[in-house]
């Protein structure tokens, strides 16, 4: 939710509405969505190259280390899917359009804030690693946060202006005034504390003629939030006595807020205020508008969900999820963050939103490449509960269920209807998916990703899913990858694995010889990011790969992780991979880059040849025959000739089938072959 202009208004008058706190030795309820946005955008982390997840992970670690130093016990609460009524859809569409414009601006070197595609998954993985208590709500989390904070009488940490409306016993701390980077010390005990500013609803109401706090929800719905935007409200405002003399948009919003609060302060109760609101409307519109406003005000009432039961007992009950008849294991997996809001929306609304990255706007959406994975996800979800099936499809229909996808078309959005994949009978009941054998769940995953298990056998466990996804990506007709793109991705994975060994000394794996020197040389590649102009084709290719990884990740989760879940922190660093792609496309070779660390060289070889082995053999045979008609190469060493012919056949196959490589890339490919 959110009330337009309210947060900037109260922070502009912070001395009147906030009190100073010295936070230590307390519980705090954290709005997870607000936190990971603020941490990413305030930490000078790259925004244009698809995410520097390792750098973001460092920021998260530092944040929670600060809380630990002050004995502050955090409870992170994340939003889930959209409300079952989908009443926020118009707002979500507007935001999706805005993100497209921001992505386009960033691609041209302009400004803007846009989160990388997998940032939420990284955040949850870090919370798990640090053993931070967290929960993912079934839908919007605001009311659940408010209810839990009042139950425990502790503050909330957020940037959401709706918390100015909630009657919070201990108030909320604004992320803007939460000085976690600047710990202070009590002079008498030498204990650390975090200086913070806490919003006081009592001070806020007293400033406006001691206004009744019960009138604040009326103010919220009249001022306009994510759920309500009635044209009738503009009619009301135009006929009220307060006016704006401000010239800026911010000034006009603040003037409206000030005028509306002063006007409402003259009423004793919400019903009296609403009577005076609807009198400005035509007689036949009044009852409908009144009912809508009352219904919208319910969003500021306590929630029936008891998050304390989840944190203390591990039990999560959402009335909405229960009413939908969703299987218990699905409800608990959603609460634990083991399934994404994407899955939640597909389950409850049969509608998903595919968010835009910093990609080539001249090309189709990068999400197109992962369509077949999404169809399998939808296929698994289409028989989730009798309640949903009765609503969503007519009795006796045997057609695959249709799902609506909101995605980018050029520089706008459109809703595209996608039909679920028709799966074998054993996969058609979601409630029994958790008792299906591991081999059957793994088979569906690997068949969807178009890779055989034998290809993944030599691959380290933590990289099996990323390599399977990369095989799928390379076999997708939309892919436009070049050899140096593939090299850069694999090199990025290798660097990540070595950084993990160095950064996590408790890791079972010991660091390889030369690992530190190896990683240091790649840090220089990342540091050159500001000098690099974004290559649109390269950006789009890596966006396609992330889309495949995202949906492969979600499918693996839905199938209860038949492949180990990869640690995304160490899997992809956008500035590194883009920089490597640029260097490898120019003059560098992977052999030179890998020379300082034999272990890295060996790991890269495993990954690279895993990809090569995934190319269909029948296509290779077809290309071998076509090669026989070409001019024979000069007579050289027999083994080398056979090797080069085999390599050229592979190149020609991949070039023809997937647009990946050309014969001119032979010298580069031969460099890879030296790693065999």
XYZ file of C-alpha atoms in Angstrom:
676
model
C 0.000 0.000 0.000
C 1.076 3.624 0.337
C -0.418 7.106 0.527
C 0.923 9.405 -2.138
C 3.105 12.166 -0.739
C 2.509 11.383 2.940
C 5.967 10.015 3.828
C 7.781 12.981 2.316
C 5.338 15.306 4.107
C 5.905 13.844 7.581
C 9.676 13.660 7.056
C 9.745 17.292 5.958
C 8.165 18.020 9.370
C 10.109 15.395 11.303
C 10.657 17.610 14.351
C 6.874 17.798 14.815
C 5.970 14.145 14.192
C 9.023 12.047 15.145
C 10.802 11.336 18.411
C 14.456 10.343 18.782
C 15.178 6.778 19.909
C 18.291 4.940 21.030
C 17.498 1.397 19.917
C 19.056 -1.453 21.836
C 17.985 -4.765 23.362
C 14.575 -4.900 21.691
C 12.569 -6.780 19.133
C 11.892 -4.970 15.869
C 9.519 -5.955 13.055
C 11.105 -5.214 9.678
C 9.184 -4.566 6.482
C 11.323 -6.847 4.310
C 10.205 -5.373 1.009
C 11.137 -1.854 2.117
C 14.439 -3.034 3.581
C 15.892 -4.800 0.560
C 14.863 -1.896 -1.662
C 16.553 0.620 0.607
C 19.706 -1.462 1.130
C 20.212 -1.989 -2.599
C 19.523 1.559 -3.741
C 21.461 3.256 -0.930
C 24.640 1.209 -1.266
C 25.998 2.357 -4.627
C 25.529 -1.133 -6.074
C 25.411 -1.347 -9.870
C 21.948 -1.028 -11.445
C 22.646 -1.475 -15.162
C 24.235 -4.904 -15.563
C 21.676 -7.274 -14.048
C 22.766 -7.275 -10.413
C 25.955 -7.460 -8.375
C 24.484 -9.972 -5.963
C 27.745 -10.534 -4.093
C 28.049 -6.830 -3.273
C 24.421 -6.725 -2.137
C 25.004 -9.731 0.106
C 27.838 -7.858 1.830
C 25.455 -4.973 2.557
C 22.839 -7.307 4.080
C 25.492 -8.894 6.281
C 26.655 -5.515 7.551
C 23.082 -4.417 8.323
C 22.263 -7.425 10.480
C 25.688 -7.318 12.138
C 24.812 -3.792 13.304
C 21.540 -5.022 14.781
C 23.327 -7.892 16.501
C 25.885 -5.489 18.027
C 22.987 -3.672 19.676
C 21.165 -6.860 20.738
C 18.246 -5.958 18.491
C 16.271 -9.075 17.510
C 14.864 -8.617 13.991
C 11.757 -10.311 12.634
C 11.534 -9.778 8.887
C 8.082 -9.875 7.283
C 7.831 -10.059 3.494
C 4.898 -9.409 1.189
C 3.586 -12.445 -0.634
C 1.376 -12.418 -3.703
C -1.330 -9.941 -4.606
C -4.641 -9.731 -2.785
C -7.111 -12.358 -4.030
C -9.454 -9.557 -5.120
C -6.681 -8.208 -7.385
C -7.885 -4.721 -6.498
C -4.340 -3.394 -6.797
C -3.981 -4.521 -10.416
C -4.207 -1.043 -11.972
C -1.498 0.223 -9.603
C 0.704 -2.773 -10.411
C 0.300 -2.165 -14.129
C 1.261 1.475 -13.699
C 4.378 0.438 -11.799
C 5.258 -2.122 -14.453
C 5.092 0.634 -17.084
C 7.245 2.893 -14.915
C 9.846 0.140 -14.564
C 10.058 -0.180 -18.328
C 10.812 3.526 -18.615
C 13.393 3.328 -15.819
C 15.033 0.310 -17.464
C 15.202 2.170 -20.766
C 16.725 5.210 -19.061
C 19.358 3.085 -17.300
C 20.241 1.328 -20.557
C 21.054 4.712 -22.096
C 23.174 5.796 -19.129
C 20.410 7.755 -17.413
C 19.237 7.622 -13.837
C 16.659 5.529 -12.073
C 16.164 2.762 -9.535
C 15.397 -0.742 -10.735
C 15.993 -3.901 -8.747
C 17.731 -6.861 -10.425
C 15.513 -9.807 -11.255
C 16.672 -12.215 -8.535
C 17.186 -9.756 -5.684
C 14.376 -11.174 -3.546
C 15.773 -14.699 -3.835
C 19.219 -13.451 -2.798
C 17.722 -11.608 0.184
C 15.868 -14.710 1.400
C 18.935 -16.918 0.957
C 21.020 -14.529 3.067
C 18.315 -14.401 5.769
C 18.405 -18.188 5.928
C 22.196 -18.292 6.095
C 22.280 -15.724 8.908
C 19.430 -17.504 10.765
C 17.306 -14.350 10.744
C 13.671 -14.994 11.663
C 11.446 -14.178 8.699
C 8.076 -14.998 7.210
C 6.535 -14.464 3.795
C 2.867 -13.534 4.056
C 0.276 -14.916 1.666
C -0.488 -11.434 0.325
C 0.200 -7.838 1.434
C 2.086 -7.830 4.748
C 1.210 -4.402 6.197
C -1.699 -5.440 8.426
C 0.135 -8.558 9.600
C 3.166 -6.426 10.530
C 1.010 -3.961 12.453
C -0.789 -6.737 14.337
C 2.449 -8.504 15.316
C 4.161 -5.262 16.388
C 1.240 -4.393 18.666
C 1.156 -7.934 20.078
C 4.843 -7.654 21.045
C 4.730 -3.905 21.731
C 7.819 -3.258 19.617
C 8.605 -0.811 16.793
C 8.366 -1.405 13.049
C 11.127 -0.533 10.576
C 9.714 0.560 7.218
C 9.348 3.262 4.579
C 5.663 2.608 3.870
C 3.476 5.648 4.568
C 0.538 3.433 5.549
C 2.274 2.966 8.891
C 1.489 6.617 9.617
C -2.165 5.525 9.663
C -1.894 2.365 11.757
C -2.285 2.831 15.505
C 1.066 1.301 16.515
C 1.772 1.099 20.249
C 5.548 1.531 19.790
C 5.416 3.504 16.534
C 7.503 2.917 13.428
C 11.086 3.866 12.630
C 11.695 5.348 9.207
C 14.511 3.711 7.258
C 15.662 7.222 6.357
C 16.419 7.970 9.998
C 17.668 4.509 10.999
C 21.415 5.068 11.393
C 22.629 1.469 11.341
C 25.916 2.519 9.735
C 26.694 4.949 12.585
C 26.394 3.087 15.859
C 26.611 5.184 19.023
C 27.697 4.203 22.540
C 26.022 4.752 25.912
C 28.554 6.619 28.037
C 27.750 4.771 31.254
C 27.683 1.164 29.964
C 29.663 1.466 26.712
C 26.945 -0.555 24.994
C 26.145 0.127 21.344
C 22.811 1.478 20.176
C 21.333 2.600 16.839
C 20.148 6.223 16.667
C 16.702 6.246 15.083
C 13.656 8.436 14.549
C 10.263 7.034 15.490
C 6.974 8.338 14.099
C 4.399 9.104 16.783
C 0.774 8.925 15.703
C -0.157 10.745 18.925
C 2.057 13.715 18.058
C 0.691 13.637 14.512
C -2.948 13.796 15.644
C -2.281 16.389 18.334
C -0.746 18.645 15.683
C -4.078 18.619 13.849
C -6.398 19.871 16.602
C -6.121 16.619 18.583
C -7.813 14.759 15.768
C -9.416 11.405 16.581
C -7.019 8.623 15.456
C -10.018 6.723 14.078
C -10.243 9.381 11.342
C -6.822 8.514 9.889
C -8.148 5.640 7.723
C -10.699 8.113 6.291
C -7.815 10.425 5.459
C -5.907 7.553 3.826
C -8.703 6.493 1.481
C -9.605 10.078 0.593
C -5.993 11.007 -0.084
C -5.642 7.961 -2.310
C -3.622 4.792 -1.818
C -2.692 1.774 -3.938
C -6.177 0.331 -3.564
C -8.451 3.269 -4.268
C -8.328 5.968 -6.914
C -11.894 7.078 -7.536
C -12.579 9.854 -10.066
C -15.343 10.843 -7.637
C -12.686 11.833 -5.101
C -11.410 14.533 -7.464
C -14.952 15.885 -7.615
C -15.007 16.010 -3.819
C -11.660 17.796 -3.576
C -12.625 20.342 -6.186
C -15.647 21.354 -4.086
C -13.882 21.488 -0.723
C -12.716 24.825 0.609
C -8.954 24.141 0.833
C -6.853 24.998 -2.223
C -3.247 24.754 -3.333
C -1.012 27.627 -4.239
C 2.041 25.431 -4.705
C 3.661 25.117 -8.121
C 5.559 21.803 -7.748
C 3.924 18.364 -7.761
C 5.319 17.662 -4.298
C 4.032 21.011 -3.063
C 0.540 20.365 -4.396
C 0.437 16.922 -2.757
C 1.572 18.361 0.558
C -1.000 21.155 0.336
C -3.758 18.617 -0.243
C -2.558 16.502 2.699
C -2.463 19.531 4.984
C -5.877 20.779 3.890
C -7.527 17.373 4.172
C -6.142 16.706 7.652
C -7.247 20.108 8.909
C -10.706 19.561 7.408
C -11.099 16.086 8.941
C -9.987 17.295 12.366
C -13.340 19.046 12.782
C -15.250 15.752 12.883
C -15.656 13.429 15.846
C -16.008 10.084 14.081
C -15.464 8.423 10.675
C -19.191 8.117 9.940
C -19.699 11.853 10.388
C -16.730 12.593 8.115
C -17.998 10.274 5.385
C -21.448 11.864 5.529
C -19.804 15.209 4.796
C -17.697 13.671 2.018
C -20.456 12.060 -0.017
C -22.733 15.106 0.185
C -20.616 16.623 -2.584
C -21.658 13.819 -4.939
C -24.836 13.225 -6.917
C -27.533 11.533 -4.872
C -27.451 8.270 -6.847
C -23.624 7.963 -6.421
C -23.460 8.511 -2.686
C -24.278 5.052 -1.352
C -21.891 3.221 -3.687
C -18.994 5.573 -2.925
C -19.688 5.394 0.812
C -19.633 1.560 0.720
C -16.380 1.544 -1.241
C -14.716 3.969 1.159
C -15.806 1.928 4.193
C -14.496 -1.269 2.580
C -11.163 0.416 1.786
C -10.838 1.576 5.400
C -10.871 -2.076 6.496
C -7.301 -2.323 5.157
C -6.189 -0.436 8.274
C -7.805 -2.803 10.771
C -5.889 -5.560 12.629
C -5.192 -8.775 10.739
C -6.597 -12.180 11.740
C -3.210 -13.746 10.910
C -1.112 -14.456 14.014
C 2.496 -14.237 12.919
C 3.658 -14.846 16.485
C 2.417 -18.425 16.083
C 4.696 -18.853 13.075
C 7.764 -17.422 14.794
C 7.179 -19.290 18.065
C 5.481 -22.510 16.936
C 6.208 -22.772 13.195
C 2.483 -22.676 12.400
C 1.133 -20.362 9.688
C -2.582 -20.030 8.986
C -3.860 -17.576 6.381
C -7.662 -17.421 6.166
C -7.377 -16.472 2.500
C -5.149 -19.448 1.624
C -7.375 -21.738 3.669
C -10.495 -20.470 1.896
C -8.850 -21.233 -1.421
C -8.291 -24.805 -0.283
C -4.553 -24.774 -0.978
C -2.600 -27.810 0.225
C -1.019 -27.350 3.659
C 2.487 -28.034 2.388
C 2.081 -25.249 -0.170
C 0.891 -22.792 2.488
C 3.837 -23.589 4.753
C 6.357 -23.462 1.878
C 5.046 -20.018 0.923
C 5.356 -18.820 4.535
C 8.949 -20.071 4.714
C 9.870 -18.315 1.472
C 10.444 -21.665 -0.229
C 7.989 -20.683 -2.955
C 7.850 -17.264 -4.609
C 5.046 -14.676 -4.857
C 5.029 -15.549 -8.579
C 3.715 -18.990 -7.622
C 1.261 -17.436 -5.170
C -0.195 -15.148 -7.869
C -0.427 -18.006 -10.354
C -2.241 -20.107 -7.740
C -4.744 -17.543 -6.527
C -5.245 -15.239 -9.518
C -4.170 -17.287 -12.562
C -2.218 -14.130 -13.378
C 1.467 -13.245 -13.153
C 3.630 -10.188 -13.851
C 6.963 -10.545 -15.672
C 9.081 -7.568 -14.685
C 11.419 -5.834 -17.116
C 15.187 -5.716 -16.701
C 17.765 -3.422 -18.279
C 17.465 -5.126 -21.645
C 17.276 -4.308 -25.336
C 13.892 -2.642 -25.802
C 14.089 -3.267 -29.546
C 13.847 -7.015 -28.908
C 10.966 -9.066 -27.527
C 10.851 -9.302 -23.748
C 13.692 -11.366 -22.306
C 11.033 -13.458 -20.546
C 9.909 -14.974 -23.860
C 12.835 -17.387 -23.714
C 11.571 -19.040 -20.499
C 7.968 -19.516 -21.665
C 8.116 -23.318 -21.806
C 9.347 -23.475 -18.184
C 6.494 -21.235 -17.051
C 3.995 -23.468 -18.852
C 5.197 -26.451 -16.838
C 4.898 -24.416 -13.608
C 1.338 -23.513 -14.588
C 0.667 -27.149 -15.419
C 1.668 -28.176 -11.906
C -0.489 -25.445 -10.365
C -3.678 -25.801 -12.396
C -5.173 -28.517 -10.163
C -4.220 -26.920 -6.873
C -7.611 -27.034 -5.132
C -11.287 -27.796 -5.835
C -12.235 -24.239 -4.841
C -10.001 -22.634 -7.459
C -10.899 -25.158 -10.131
C -14.608 -24.427 -9.706
C -13.999 -20.727 -10.134
C -11.443 -20.905 -12.921
C -12.768 -23.477 -15.345
C -16.084 -24.867 -16.449
C -17.125 -28.325 -15.331
C -15.885 -31.102 -17.576
C -13.430 -28.949 -19.510
C -10.348 -30.888 -20.613
C -8.473 -27.934 -22.066
C -5.309 -26.786 -20.274
C -6.018 -23.897 -17.955
C -5.244 -20.393 -19.234
C -3.009 -18.018 -17.264
C -2.622 -14.304 -17.928
C 0.893 -12.889 -18.099
C 1.583 -9.161 -17.961
C 4.826 -8.503 -19.813
C 6.690 -5.903 -21.814
C 5.750 -5.358 -25.450
C 8.111 -2.743 -26.902
C 8.049 0.017 -24.249
C 4.592 -0.735 -22.905
C 2.847 -3.643 -21.219
C 0.318 -6.120 -22.519
C -1.574 -9.077 -21.110
C -0.799 -12.315 -22.911
C -2.808 -15.508 -22.410
C -0.633 -18.580 -21.863
C -1.946 -22.122 -21.547
C -0.526 -24.512 -18.999
C 1.467 -27.477 -20.243
C -0.405 -30.779 -20.275
C 1.545 -33.002 -17.908
C 1.383 -36.754 -17.219
C -1.313 -37.814 -14.763
C 1.096 -38.285 -11.852
C 1.939 -34.559 -11.851
C -1.607 -33.242 -12.051
C -2.511 -33.049 -8.364
C -0.545 -30.398 -6.499
C -1.579 -31.728 -3.103
C 0.310 -34.984 -3.779
C 3.383 -33.492 -5.435
C 5.253 -33.533 -2.123
C 4.926 -37.334 -1.849
C 6.033 -37.997 -5.427
C 9.374 -39.800 -5.638
C 12.581 -37.808 -6.041
C 13.355 -39.501 -9.359
C 9.999 -38.505 -10.859
C 10.336 -34.902 -9.683
C 13.870 -34.710 -11.020
C 12.823 -36.246 -14.339
C 10.199 -33.554 -14.897
C 12.694 -30.811 -14.059
C 15.392 -32.140 -16.379
C 12.938 -32.845 -19.214
C 11.657 -29.275 -18.934
C 15.221 -27.925 -19.051
C 16.070 -30.253 -21.976
C 19.079 -31.822 -20.320
C 20.007 -35.400 -19.412
C 21.131 -36.286 -15.911
C 24.386 -37.771 -17.214
C 25.383 -34.271 -18.379
C 25.161 -33.030 -14.798
C 26.934 -35.962 -13.128
C 30.446 -34.394 -13.276
C 29.150 -30.955 -12.250
C 29.509 -29.830 -8.591
C 26.193 -30.082 -6.719
C 25.864 -26.316 -6.209
C 26.113 -25.690 -9.961
C 23.937 -28.493 -11.335
C 20.801 -26.346 -11.645
C 22.639 -23.320 -13.158
C 24.312 -25.549 -15.749
C 21.008 -27.281 -16.536
C 19.408 -23.847 -16.986
C 22.316 -22.752 -19.189
C 21.809 -25.854 -21.364
C 18.141 -24.874 -21.722
C 19.101 -21.285 -22.534
C 21.540 -22.400 -25.244
C 18.910 -24.643 -26.796
C 16.247 -21.932 -26.954
C 15.576 -20.540 -30.401
C 15.320 -17.022 -28.995
C 18.880 -17.150 -27.667
C 21.412 -14.927 -29.430
C 24.455 -15.856 -27.334
C 27.989 -15.817 -28.687
C 30.846 -17.956 -27.457
C 32.264 -15.140 -25.337
C 28.875 -14.758 -23.604
C 28.974 -18.405 -22.577
C 32.606 -18.109 -21.519
C 31.852 -15.034 -19.409
C 28.922 -16.707 -17.626
C 30.972 -19.788 -16.785
C 33.953 -17.718 -15.683
C 31.611 -15.747 -13.451
C 30.400 -18.986 -11.845
C 33.982 -20.141 -11.281
C 34.970 -16.819 -9.699
C 31.888 -17.005 -7.475
C 32.741 -20.495 -6.236
C 36.281 -19.419 -5.336
C 35.053 -16.244 -3.641
C 32.702 -18.411 -1.587
C 35.604 -20.583 -0.437
C 37.612 -17.504 0.536
C 34.726 -15.579 2.149
C 33.270 -18.480 4.119
C 36.142 -20.155 6.017
C 33.713 -22.529 7.713
C 32.918 -23.958 4.306
C 33.767 -27.667 3.984
C 35.731 -26.979 0.806
C 39.256 -25.654 1.291
C 40.476 -22.768 -0.898
C 42.326 -23.777 -4.074
C 45.932 -22.836 -4.673
C 46.056 -19.399 -6.272
C 42.377 -18.723 -5.502
C 42.997 -15.342 -3.846
C 45.228 -14.123 -6.690
C 42.708 -15.449 -9.196
C 39.784 -13.587 -7.597
C 41.787 -10.381 -7.177
C 42.453 -10.145 -10.897
C 38.727 -10.336 -11.582
C 37.959 -7.576 -9.111
C 39.802 -5.259 -11.494
C 37.332 -6.219 -14.224
C 34.429 -5.203 -11.952
C 36.104 -1.928 -11.034
C 36.136 -0.853 -14.690
C 32.325 -0.869 -14.909
C 31.992 2.926 -15.093
C 34.153 3.059 -18.200
C 32.032 0.540 -20.066
C 29.163 1.521 -22.309
C 26.295 -0.939 -22.073
C 26.239 -3.381 -24.982
C 22.516 -3.862 -25.673
C 22.850 -7.299 -27.271
C 25.047 -8.586 -24.449
C 22.695 -7.114 -21.838
C 19.708 -8.776 -23.497
C 21.415 -12.162 -23.688
C 22.280 -12.109 -19.998
C 18.750 -10.921 -19.157
C 17.426 -13.949 -21.050
C 19.728 -16.176 -19.025
C 18.499 -14.666 -15.755
C 14.885 -15.186 -16.843
C 15.654 -18.855 -17.484
C 17.446 -19.124 -14.142
C 14.538 -17.451 -12.335
C 11.933 -19.820 -13.733
C 14.226 -22.846 -13.418
C 14.746 -21.828 -9.782
C 10.970 -21.529 -9.205
C 10.252 -24.869 -10.886
C 12.964 -26.566 -8.827
C 11.398 -25.108 -5.665
C 7.898 -26.219 -6.661
C 9.239 -29.740 -7.236
C 10.797 -29.643 -3.729
C 14.360 -29.087 -4.969
C 15.274 -32.314 -6.783
C 18.486 -30.417 -7.631
C 20.343 -28.511 -4.891
C 19.330 -24.862 -4.713
C 22.226 -22.716 -5.948
C 23.524 -19.809 -3.897
C 22.756 -16.882 -6.218
C 25.143 -14.597 -4.335
C 28.080 -16.494 -5.847
C 26.441 -17.324 -9.150
C 26.138 -14.058 -11.031
C 27.808 -10.658 -10.771
C 26.576 -8.403 -13.557
C 29.530 -6.019 -13.766
C 31.982 -8.938 -13.748
C 30.171 -10.972 -16.410
C 29.642 -7.946 -18.669
C 33.291 -6.969 -18.243
C 34.517 -10.478 -19.007
C 32.268 -10.626 -22.049
C 33.816 -7.434 -23.356
C 37.373 -8.611 -22.737
C 36.806 -12.069 -24.211
C 35.147 -10.629 -27.303
C 38.188 -8.441 -27.905
C 41.441 -10.257 -27.281
C 41.625 -12.158 -24.013
C 41.379 -15.937 -23.826
C 40.015 -18.012 -20.975
C 43.265 -19.967 -20.858
C 45.221 -16.837 -19.967
C 42.681 -15.794 -17.346
C 42.637 -19.233 -15.706
C 46.376 -19.818 -15.702
C 47.028 -18.621 -12.135
C 44.674 -21.164 -10.513
C 44.736 -24.823 -11.667
C 41.637 -25.630 -9.604
C 39.669 -22.865 -11.327
C 40.902 -24.141 -14.678
C 39.646 -27.626 -13.863
C 36.227 -26.385 -12.668
C 35.792 -24.251 -15.763
C 36.652 -27.243 -17.938
C 33.990 -29.347 -16.193
C 31.326 -26.705 -16.748
C 32.278 -25.971 -20.332
C 32.356 -29.587 -21.449
C 29.114 -30.264 -19.620
C 27.505 -27.718 -21.936
C 29.181 -29.190 -25.012
C 27.931 -32.669 -24.175
C 24.341 -31.396 -24.043
C 24.237 -30.598 -27.783
C 21.963 -33.156 -29.589
C 24.101 -35.867 -31.200
C 21.779 -36.372 -34.206
C 22.248 -32.750 -35.182
C 25.996 -33.162 -34.902
C 25.870 -36.144 -37.250
C 23.879 -34.110 -39.764
C 26.488 -31.350 -39.721
C 29.353 -33.884 -40.109
C 27.905 -35.005 -43.445
C 27.581 -31.442 -44.678
C 31.195 -30.782 -43.728
C 32.377 -33.561 -46.080
C 31.409 -31.415 -49.060
C 33.745 -28.637 -47.985
C 37.369 -28.215 -48.992
C 39.659 -30.440 -46.936
C 42.041 -28.703 -44.554
C 45.768 -28.803 -45.126
C 47.377 -32.061 -44.088
C 48.585 -31.853 -40.522
C 48.816 -34.067 -37.485
C 45.999 -36.631 -37.801
C 44.719 -36.297 -34.246
C 44.670 -32.495 -34.470
C 42.794 -32.633 -37.779
C 40.146 -34.925 -36.303
C 39.865 -32.620 -33.330
C 39.430 -29.511 -35.471
C 36.861 -31.173 -37.755
C 34.857 -32.285 -34.716
C 35.054 -28.822 -33.266
C 33.981 -27.192 -36.529
C 31.039 -29.599 -36.775
C 29.923 -28.596 -33.311
C 30.322 -24.933 -34.146
C 28.344 -25.260 -37.352
C 25.578 -27.127 -35.561
C 25.246 -24.552 -32.822
C 25.490 -21.679 -35.302
C 22.766 -23.077 -37.544
C 20.426 -24.261 -34.825
C 20.726 -21.558 -32.203
C 22.547 -18.591 -33.690
C 25.256 -18.938 -31.053
C 28.598 -19.243 -32.821
C 30.124 -18.858 -36.229
C 32.986 -20.695 -37.918
C 35.098 -17.588 -37.312
C 34.973 -18.428 -33.603
C 37.067 -21.569 -34.214
C 40.270 -20.185 -32.763
C 38.473 -19.214 -29.558
C 36.850 -22.627 -29.339
C 40.255 -24.279 -29.799
C 41.445 -22.337 -26.787
C 38.629 -23.996 -24.808
C 39.597 -27.409 -26.152
C 43.056 -27.034 -24.632
C 41.336 -27.337 -21.262
C 40.193 -30.899 -21.947
